[in-house]
Short mmCIF file of N, CA and C in Angstrom, two decimals:
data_model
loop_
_atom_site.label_atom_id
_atom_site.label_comp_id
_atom_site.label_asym_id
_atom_site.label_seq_id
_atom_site.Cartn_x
_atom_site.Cartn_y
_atom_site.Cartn_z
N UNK T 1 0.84 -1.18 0.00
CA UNK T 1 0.00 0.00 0.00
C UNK T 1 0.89 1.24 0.00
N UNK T 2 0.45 2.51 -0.70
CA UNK T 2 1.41 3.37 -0.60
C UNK T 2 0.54 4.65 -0.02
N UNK T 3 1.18 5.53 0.86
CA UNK T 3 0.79 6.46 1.44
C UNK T 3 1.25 7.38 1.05
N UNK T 4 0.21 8.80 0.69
CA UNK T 4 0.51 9.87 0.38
C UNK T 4 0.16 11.03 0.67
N UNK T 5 0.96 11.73 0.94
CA UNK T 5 0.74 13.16 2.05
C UNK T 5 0.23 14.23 0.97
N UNK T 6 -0.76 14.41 2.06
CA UNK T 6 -1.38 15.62 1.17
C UNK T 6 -1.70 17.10 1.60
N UNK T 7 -1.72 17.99 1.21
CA UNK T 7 -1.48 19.07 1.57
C UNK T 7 -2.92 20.28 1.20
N UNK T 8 -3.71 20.66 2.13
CA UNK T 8 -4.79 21.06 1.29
C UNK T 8 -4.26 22.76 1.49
N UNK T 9 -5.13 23.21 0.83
CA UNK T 9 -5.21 24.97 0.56
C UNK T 9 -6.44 25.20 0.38
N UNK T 10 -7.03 25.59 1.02
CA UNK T 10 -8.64 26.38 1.12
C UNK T 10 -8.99 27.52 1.45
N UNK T 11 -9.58 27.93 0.34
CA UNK T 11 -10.00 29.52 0.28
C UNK T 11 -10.79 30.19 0.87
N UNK T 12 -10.96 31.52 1.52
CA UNK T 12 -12.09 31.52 2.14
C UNK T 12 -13.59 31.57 1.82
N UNK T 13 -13.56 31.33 0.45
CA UNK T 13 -15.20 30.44 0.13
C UNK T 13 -15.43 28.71 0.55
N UNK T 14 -14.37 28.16 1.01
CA UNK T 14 -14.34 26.93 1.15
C UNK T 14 -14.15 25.99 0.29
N UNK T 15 -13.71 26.60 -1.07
CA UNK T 15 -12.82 25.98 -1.65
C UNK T 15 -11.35 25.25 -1.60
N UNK T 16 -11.14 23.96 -1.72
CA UNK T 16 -10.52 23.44 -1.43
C UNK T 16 -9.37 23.01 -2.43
N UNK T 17 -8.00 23.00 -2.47
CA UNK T 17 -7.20 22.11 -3.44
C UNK T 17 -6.37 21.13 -2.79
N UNK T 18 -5.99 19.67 -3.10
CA UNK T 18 -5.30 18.92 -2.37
C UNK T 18 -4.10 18.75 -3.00
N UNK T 19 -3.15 19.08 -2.70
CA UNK T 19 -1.77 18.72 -3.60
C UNK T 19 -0.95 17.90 -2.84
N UNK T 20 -0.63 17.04 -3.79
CA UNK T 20 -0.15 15.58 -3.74
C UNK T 20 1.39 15.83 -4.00
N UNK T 21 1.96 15.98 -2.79
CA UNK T 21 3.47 16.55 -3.15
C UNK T 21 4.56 15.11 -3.28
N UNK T 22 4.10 13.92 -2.61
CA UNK T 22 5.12 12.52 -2.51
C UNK T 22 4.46 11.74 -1.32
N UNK T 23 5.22 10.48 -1.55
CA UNK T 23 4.44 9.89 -0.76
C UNK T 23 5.26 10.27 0.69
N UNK T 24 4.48 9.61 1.58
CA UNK T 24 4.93 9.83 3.02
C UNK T 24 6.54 8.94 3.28
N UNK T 25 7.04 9.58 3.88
CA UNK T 25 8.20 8.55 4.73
C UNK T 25 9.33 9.25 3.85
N UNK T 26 10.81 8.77 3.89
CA UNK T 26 11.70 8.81 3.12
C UNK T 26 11.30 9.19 1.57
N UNK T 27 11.80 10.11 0.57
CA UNK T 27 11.41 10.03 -0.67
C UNK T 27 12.31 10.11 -1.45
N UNK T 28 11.85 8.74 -1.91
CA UNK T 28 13.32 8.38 -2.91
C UNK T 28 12.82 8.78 -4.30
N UNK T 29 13.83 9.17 -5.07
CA UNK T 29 14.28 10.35 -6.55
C UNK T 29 13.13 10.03 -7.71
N UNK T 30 12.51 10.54 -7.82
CA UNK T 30 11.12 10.09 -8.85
C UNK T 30 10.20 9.69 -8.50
N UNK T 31 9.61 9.98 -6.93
CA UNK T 31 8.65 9.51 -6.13
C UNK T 31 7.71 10.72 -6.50
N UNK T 32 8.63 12.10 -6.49
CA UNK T 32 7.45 13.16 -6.08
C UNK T 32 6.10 13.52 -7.35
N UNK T 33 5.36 14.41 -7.01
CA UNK T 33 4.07 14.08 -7.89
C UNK T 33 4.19 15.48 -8.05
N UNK T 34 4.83 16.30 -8.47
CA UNK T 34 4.55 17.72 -8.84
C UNK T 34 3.17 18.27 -9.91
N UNK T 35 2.66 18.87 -9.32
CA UNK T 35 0.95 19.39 -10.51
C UNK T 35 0.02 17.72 -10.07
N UNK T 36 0.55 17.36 -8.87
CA UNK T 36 -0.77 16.26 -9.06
C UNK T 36 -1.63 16.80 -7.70
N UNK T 37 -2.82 17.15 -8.28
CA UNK T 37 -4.23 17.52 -7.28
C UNK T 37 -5.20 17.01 -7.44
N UNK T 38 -6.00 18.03 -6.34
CA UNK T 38 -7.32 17.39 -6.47
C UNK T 38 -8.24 18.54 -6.05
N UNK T 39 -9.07 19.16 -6.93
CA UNK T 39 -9.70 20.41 -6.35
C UNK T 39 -11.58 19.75 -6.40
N UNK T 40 -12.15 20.72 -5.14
CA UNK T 40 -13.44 20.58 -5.00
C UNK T 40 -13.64 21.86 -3.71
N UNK T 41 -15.18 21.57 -3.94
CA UNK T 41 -16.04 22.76 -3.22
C UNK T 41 -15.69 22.84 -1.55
N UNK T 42 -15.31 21.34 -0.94
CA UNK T 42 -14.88 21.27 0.37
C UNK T 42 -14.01 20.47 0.60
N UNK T 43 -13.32 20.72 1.55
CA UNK T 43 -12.27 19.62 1.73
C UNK T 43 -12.17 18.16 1.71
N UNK T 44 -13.39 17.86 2.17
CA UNK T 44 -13.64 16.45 2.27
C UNK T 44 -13.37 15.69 1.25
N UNK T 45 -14.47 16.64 0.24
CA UNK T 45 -14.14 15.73 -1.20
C UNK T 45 -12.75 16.04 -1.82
N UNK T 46 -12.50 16.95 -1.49
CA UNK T 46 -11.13 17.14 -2.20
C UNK T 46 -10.37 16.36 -1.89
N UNK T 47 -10.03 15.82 -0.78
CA UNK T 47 -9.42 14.47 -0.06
C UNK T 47 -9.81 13.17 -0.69
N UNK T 48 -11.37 12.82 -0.93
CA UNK T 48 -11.57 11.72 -1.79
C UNK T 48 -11.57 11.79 -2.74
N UNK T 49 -11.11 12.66 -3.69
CA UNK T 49 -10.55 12.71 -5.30
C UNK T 49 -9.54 12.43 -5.22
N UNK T 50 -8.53 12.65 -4.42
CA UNK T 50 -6.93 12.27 -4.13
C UNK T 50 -6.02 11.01 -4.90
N UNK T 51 -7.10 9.77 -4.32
CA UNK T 51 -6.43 8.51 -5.10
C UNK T 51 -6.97 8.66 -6.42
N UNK T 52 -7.87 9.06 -6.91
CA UNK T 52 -7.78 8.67 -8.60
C UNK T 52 -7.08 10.33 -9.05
N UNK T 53 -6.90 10.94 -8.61
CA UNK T 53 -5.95 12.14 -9.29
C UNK T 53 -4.48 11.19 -9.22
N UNK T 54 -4.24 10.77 -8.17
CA UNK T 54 -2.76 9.79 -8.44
C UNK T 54 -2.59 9.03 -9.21
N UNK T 55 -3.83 8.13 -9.46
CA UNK T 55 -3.57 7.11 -10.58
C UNK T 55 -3.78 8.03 -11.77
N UNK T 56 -4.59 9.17 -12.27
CA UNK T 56 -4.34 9.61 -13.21
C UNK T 56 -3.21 10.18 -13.62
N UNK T 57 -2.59 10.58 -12.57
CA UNK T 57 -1.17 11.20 -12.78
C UNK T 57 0.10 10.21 -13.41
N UNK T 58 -0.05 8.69 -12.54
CA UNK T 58 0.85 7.85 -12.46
C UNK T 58 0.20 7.22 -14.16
N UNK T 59 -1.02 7.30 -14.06
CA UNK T 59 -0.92 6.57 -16.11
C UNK T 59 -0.41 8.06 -16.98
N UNK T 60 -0.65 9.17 -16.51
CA UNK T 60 -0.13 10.17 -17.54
C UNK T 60 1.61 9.87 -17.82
N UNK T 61 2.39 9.35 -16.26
CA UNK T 61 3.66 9.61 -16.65
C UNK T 61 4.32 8.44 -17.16
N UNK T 62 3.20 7.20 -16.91
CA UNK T 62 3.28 6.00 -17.94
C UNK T 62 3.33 5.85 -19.41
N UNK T 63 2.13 7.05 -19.71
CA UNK T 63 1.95 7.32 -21.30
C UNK T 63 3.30 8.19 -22.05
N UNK T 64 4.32 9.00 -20.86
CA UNK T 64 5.49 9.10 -21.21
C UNK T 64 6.33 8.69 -21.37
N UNK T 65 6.32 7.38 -20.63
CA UNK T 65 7.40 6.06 -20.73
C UNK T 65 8.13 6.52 -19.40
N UNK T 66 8.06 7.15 -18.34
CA UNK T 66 8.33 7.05 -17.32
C UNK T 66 8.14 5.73 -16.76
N UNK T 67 8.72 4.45 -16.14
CA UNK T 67 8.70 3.30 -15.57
C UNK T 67 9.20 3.21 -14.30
N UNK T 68 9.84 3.78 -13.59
CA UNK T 68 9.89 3.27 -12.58
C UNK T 68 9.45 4.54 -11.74
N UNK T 69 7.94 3.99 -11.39
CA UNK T 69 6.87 4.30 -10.73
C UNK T 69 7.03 3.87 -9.16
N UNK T 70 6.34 4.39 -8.21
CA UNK T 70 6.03 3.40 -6.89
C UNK T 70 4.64 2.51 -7.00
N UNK T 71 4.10 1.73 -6.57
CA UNK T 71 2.75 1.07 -7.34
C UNK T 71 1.56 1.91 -6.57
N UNK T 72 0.84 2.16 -7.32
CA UNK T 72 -0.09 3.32 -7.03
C UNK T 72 -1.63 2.64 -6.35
N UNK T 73 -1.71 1.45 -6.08
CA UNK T 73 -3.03 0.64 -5.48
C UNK T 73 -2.13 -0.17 -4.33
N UNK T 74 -3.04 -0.34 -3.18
CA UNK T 74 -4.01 0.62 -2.58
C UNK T 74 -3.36 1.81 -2.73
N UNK T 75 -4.40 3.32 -2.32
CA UNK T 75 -4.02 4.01 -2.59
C UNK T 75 -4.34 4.93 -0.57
N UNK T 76 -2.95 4.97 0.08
CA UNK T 76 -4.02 5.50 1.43
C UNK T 76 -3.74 7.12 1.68
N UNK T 77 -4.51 7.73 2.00
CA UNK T 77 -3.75 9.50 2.50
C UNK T 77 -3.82 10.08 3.67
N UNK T 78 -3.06 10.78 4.04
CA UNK T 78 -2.49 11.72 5.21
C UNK T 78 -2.60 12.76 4.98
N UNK T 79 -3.17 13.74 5.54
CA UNK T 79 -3.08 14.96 5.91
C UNK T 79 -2.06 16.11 6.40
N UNK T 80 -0.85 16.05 5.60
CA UNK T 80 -0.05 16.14 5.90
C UNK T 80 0.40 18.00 6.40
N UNK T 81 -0.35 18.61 6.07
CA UNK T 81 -0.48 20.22 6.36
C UNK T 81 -1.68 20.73 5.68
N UNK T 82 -1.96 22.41 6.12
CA UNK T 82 -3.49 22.56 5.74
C UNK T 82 -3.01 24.32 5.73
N UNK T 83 -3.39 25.00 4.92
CA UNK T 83 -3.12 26.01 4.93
C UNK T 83 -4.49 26.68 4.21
N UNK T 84 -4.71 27.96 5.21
CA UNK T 84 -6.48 28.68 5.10
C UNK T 84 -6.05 30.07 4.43
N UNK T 85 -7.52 30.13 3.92
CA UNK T 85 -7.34 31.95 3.48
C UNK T 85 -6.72 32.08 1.91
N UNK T 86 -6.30 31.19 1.34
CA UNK T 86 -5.36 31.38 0.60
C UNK T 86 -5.19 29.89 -0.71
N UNK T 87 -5.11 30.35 -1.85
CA UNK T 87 -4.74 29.19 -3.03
C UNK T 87 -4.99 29.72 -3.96
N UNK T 88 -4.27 29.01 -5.04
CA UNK T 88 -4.13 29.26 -6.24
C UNK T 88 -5.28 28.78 -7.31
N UNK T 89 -6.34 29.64 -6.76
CA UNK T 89 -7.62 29.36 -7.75
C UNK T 89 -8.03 30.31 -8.87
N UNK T 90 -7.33 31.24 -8.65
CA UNK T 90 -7.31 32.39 -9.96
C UNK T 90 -5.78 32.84 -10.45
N UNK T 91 -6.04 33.29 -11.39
CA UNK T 91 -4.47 33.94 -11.59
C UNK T 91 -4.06 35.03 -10.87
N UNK T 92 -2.86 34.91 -10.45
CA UNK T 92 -2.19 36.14 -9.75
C UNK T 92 -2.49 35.82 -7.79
N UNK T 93 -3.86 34.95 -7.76
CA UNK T 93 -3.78 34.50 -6.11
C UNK T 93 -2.48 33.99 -5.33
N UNK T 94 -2.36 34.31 -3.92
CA UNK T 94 -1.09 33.99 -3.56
C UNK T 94 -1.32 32.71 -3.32
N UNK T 95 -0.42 31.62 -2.85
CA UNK T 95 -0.50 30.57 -3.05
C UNK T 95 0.69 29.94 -1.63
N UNK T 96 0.10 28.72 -0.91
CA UNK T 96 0.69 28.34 0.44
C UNK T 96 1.84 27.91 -0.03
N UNK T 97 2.54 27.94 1.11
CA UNK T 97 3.93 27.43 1.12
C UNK T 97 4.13 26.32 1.70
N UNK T 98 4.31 25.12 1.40
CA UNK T 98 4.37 23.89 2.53
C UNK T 98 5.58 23.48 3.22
N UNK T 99 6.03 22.81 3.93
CA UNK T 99 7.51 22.06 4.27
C UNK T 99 8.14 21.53 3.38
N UNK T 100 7.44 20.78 2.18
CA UNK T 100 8.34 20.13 1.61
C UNK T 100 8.60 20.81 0.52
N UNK T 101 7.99 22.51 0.28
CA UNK T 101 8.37 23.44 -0.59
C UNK T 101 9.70 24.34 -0.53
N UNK T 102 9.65 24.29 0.54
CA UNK T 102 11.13 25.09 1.32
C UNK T 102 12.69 24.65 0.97
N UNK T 103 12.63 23.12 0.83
CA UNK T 103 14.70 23.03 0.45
C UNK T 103 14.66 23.10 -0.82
N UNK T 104 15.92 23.53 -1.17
CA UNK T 104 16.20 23.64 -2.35
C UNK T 104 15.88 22.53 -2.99
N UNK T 105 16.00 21.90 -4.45
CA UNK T 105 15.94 20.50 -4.60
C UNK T 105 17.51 20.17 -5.70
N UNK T 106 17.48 19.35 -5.79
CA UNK T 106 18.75 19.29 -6.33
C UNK T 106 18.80 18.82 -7.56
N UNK T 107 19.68 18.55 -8.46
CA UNK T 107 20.00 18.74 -9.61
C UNK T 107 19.49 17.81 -10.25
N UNK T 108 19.32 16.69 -9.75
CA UNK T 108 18.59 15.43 -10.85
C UNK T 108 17.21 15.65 -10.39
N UNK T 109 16.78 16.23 -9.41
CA UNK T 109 15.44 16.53 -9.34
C UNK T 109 14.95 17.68 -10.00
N UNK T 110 15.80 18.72 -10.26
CA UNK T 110 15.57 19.40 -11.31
C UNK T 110 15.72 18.91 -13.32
N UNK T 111 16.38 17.95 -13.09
CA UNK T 111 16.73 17.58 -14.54
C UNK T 111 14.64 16.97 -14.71
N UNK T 112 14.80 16.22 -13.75
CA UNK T 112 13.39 15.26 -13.52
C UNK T 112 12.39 16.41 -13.99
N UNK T 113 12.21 17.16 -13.43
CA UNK T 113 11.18 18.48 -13.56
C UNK T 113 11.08 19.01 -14.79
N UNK T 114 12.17 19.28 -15.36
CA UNK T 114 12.11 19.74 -16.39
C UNK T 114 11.50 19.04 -17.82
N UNK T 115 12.04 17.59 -17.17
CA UNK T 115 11.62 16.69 -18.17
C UNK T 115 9.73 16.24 -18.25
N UNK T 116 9.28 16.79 -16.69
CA UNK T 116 7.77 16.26 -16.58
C UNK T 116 7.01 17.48 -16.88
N UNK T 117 8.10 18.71 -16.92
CA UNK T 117 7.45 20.02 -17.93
C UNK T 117 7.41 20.27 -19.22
N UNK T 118 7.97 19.26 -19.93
CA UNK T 118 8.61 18.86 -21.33
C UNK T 118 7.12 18.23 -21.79
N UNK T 119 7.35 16.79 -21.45
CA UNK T 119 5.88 16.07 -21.06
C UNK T 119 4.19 17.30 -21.45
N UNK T 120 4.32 17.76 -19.81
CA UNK T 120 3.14 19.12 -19.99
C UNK T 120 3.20 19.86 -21.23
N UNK T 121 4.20 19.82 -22.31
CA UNK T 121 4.20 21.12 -22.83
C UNK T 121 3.92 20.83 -23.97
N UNK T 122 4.30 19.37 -24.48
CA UNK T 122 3.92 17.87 -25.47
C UNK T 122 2.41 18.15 -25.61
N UNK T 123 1.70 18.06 -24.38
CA UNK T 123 0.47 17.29 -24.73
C UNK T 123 -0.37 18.90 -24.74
N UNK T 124 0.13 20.11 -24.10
CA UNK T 124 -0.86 21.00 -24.25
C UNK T 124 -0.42 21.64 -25.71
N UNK T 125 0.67 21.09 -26.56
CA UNK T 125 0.75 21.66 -27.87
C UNK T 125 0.17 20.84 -29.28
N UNK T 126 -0.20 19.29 -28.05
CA UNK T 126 -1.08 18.53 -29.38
C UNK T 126 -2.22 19.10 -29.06
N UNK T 127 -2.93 19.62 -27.71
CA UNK T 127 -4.14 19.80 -27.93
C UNK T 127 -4.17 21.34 -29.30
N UNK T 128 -3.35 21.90 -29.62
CA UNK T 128 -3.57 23.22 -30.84
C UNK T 128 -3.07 23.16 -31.88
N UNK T 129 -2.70 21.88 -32.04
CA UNK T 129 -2.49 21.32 -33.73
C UNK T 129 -3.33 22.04 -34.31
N UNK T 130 -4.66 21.79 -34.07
CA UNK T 130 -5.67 22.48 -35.07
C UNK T 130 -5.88 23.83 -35.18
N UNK T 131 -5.47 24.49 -36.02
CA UNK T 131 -5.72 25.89 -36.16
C UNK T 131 -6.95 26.40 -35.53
N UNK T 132 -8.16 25.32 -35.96
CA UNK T 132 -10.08 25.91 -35.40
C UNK T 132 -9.71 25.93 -33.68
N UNK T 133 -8.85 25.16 -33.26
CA UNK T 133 -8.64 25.14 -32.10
C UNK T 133 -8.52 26.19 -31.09
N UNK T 134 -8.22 27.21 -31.84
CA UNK T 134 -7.08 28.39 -31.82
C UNK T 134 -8.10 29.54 -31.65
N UNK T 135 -9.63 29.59 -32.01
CA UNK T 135 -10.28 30.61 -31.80
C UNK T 135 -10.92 30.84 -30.66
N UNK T 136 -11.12 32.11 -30.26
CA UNK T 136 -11.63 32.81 -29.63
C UNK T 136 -12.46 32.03 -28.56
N UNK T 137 -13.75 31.54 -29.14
CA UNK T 137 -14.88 30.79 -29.10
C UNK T 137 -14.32 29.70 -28.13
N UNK T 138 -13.65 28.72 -28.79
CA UNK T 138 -12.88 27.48 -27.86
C UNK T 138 -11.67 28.05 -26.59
N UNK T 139 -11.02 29.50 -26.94
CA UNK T 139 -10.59 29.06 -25.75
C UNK T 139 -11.44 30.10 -24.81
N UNK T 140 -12.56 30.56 -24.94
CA UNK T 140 -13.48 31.60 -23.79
C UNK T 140 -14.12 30.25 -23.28
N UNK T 141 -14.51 29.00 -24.28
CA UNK T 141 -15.46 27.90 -23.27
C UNK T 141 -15.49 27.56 -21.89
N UNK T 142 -16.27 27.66 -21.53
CA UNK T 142 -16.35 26.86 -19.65
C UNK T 142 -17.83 25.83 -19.65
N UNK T 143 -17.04 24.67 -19.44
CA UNK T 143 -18.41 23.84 -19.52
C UNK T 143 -19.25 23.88 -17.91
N UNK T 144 -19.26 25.18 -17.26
CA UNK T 144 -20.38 25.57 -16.33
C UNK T 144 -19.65 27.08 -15.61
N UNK T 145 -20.45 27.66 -15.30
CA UNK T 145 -20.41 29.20 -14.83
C UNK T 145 -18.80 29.31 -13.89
N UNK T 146 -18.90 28.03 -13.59
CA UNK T 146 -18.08 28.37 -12.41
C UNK T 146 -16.63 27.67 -12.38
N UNK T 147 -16.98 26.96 -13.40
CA UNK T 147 -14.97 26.51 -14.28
C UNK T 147 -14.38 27.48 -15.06
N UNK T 148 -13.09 27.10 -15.10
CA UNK T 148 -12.12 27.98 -15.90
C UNK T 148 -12.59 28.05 -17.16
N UNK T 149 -12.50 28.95 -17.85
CA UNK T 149 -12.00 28.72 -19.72
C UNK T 149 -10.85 28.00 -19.71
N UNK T 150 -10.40 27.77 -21.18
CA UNK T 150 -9.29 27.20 -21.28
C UNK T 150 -8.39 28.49 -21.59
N UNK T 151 -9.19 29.47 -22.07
CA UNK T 151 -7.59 30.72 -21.71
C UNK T 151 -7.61 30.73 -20.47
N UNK T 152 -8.35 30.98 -19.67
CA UNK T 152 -7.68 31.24 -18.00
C UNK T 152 -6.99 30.19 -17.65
N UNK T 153 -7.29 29.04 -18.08
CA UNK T 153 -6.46 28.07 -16.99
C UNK T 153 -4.97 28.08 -17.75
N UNK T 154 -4.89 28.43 -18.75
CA UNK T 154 -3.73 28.46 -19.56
C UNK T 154 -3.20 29.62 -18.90
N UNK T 155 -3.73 30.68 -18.51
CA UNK T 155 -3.28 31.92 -17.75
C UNK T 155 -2.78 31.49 -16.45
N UNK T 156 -3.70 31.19 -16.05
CA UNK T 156 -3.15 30.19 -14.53
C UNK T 156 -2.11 29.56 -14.41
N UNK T 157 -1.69 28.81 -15.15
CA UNK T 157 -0.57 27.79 -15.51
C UNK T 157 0.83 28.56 -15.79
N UNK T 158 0.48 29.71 -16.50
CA UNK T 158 1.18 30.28 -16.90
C UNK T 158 2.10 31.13 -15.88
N UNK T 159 0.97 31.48 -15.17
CA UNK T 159 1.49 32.16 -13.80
C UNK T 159 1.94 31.51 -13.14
#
């Protein structure tokens, strides 16, 4: 079974994000889960989205040919810090700082990063192959009042 610490950020509407920074205990070099979350209206659920945001994460970095994974079932979580008032739900919002944000990281963990931003940068440039892709129209969409467009979240990201 693998355990994974999670870190929420909740806004003061009670919006919640869970970020999945590594698993618990010792973390050995390609364990960590950088951009893997889990957002919802309250914490609770944001906590039970947790394990399938991991396995979605762990088949995304499969579909890169990343292999040596930790095995992602069972899947158990910890609560590992909680930070109020504050997250990165719009662009330009300030955004918590956790413990395991603070040391520097080091050089093959940066090579690693770069390479799982490489990855990110792959698949958000197949999604605009298509020129129609590219208008106005598709990126103002929000499939409900209260989700991103795909320009904002691209703004978001960006930030």
């Amino acid at each position: 079974m693998a355990t994974y610490s999670a870190y929420l950020e909740t806004g003061d509407s009670g919006t919640c994000m869970a970020h999945v920074l590594h698993p618990s205990g010792p973390i050995p070099l390609g364990s960590s889960l950088p951009g893997c979350f889990a957002r919802a209206d309250d914490r609770e659920t944001a906590l039970r989205r947790v394990p399938a945001a991991i396995r979605e994460y762990m088949d995304w970095l499969c579909r890169h040919g990343e292999t040596d994974l930790p095995k992602a079932d069972p899947i158990q979580i910890e609560l590992a810090g909680e930070s109020h008032g504050m997250g990165p739900f719009n662009p330009g919002d300030a955004a918590a700082l956790f413990a395991p944000d603070i040391p520097p990281i080091t050089h093959k963990e940066m090579e690693r990063y770069f390479r799982l931003m490489a990855y990110a940068r792959a698949d958000l440039l197949a999604v605009f192959v298509d020129e129609s892709l590219k208008s106005d129209e598709v990126l103002d969409w929000q499939p409900n009042a209260q989700a991103f467009s795909i320009r904002h979240t691209l703004r978001h990201v960006g930030n």
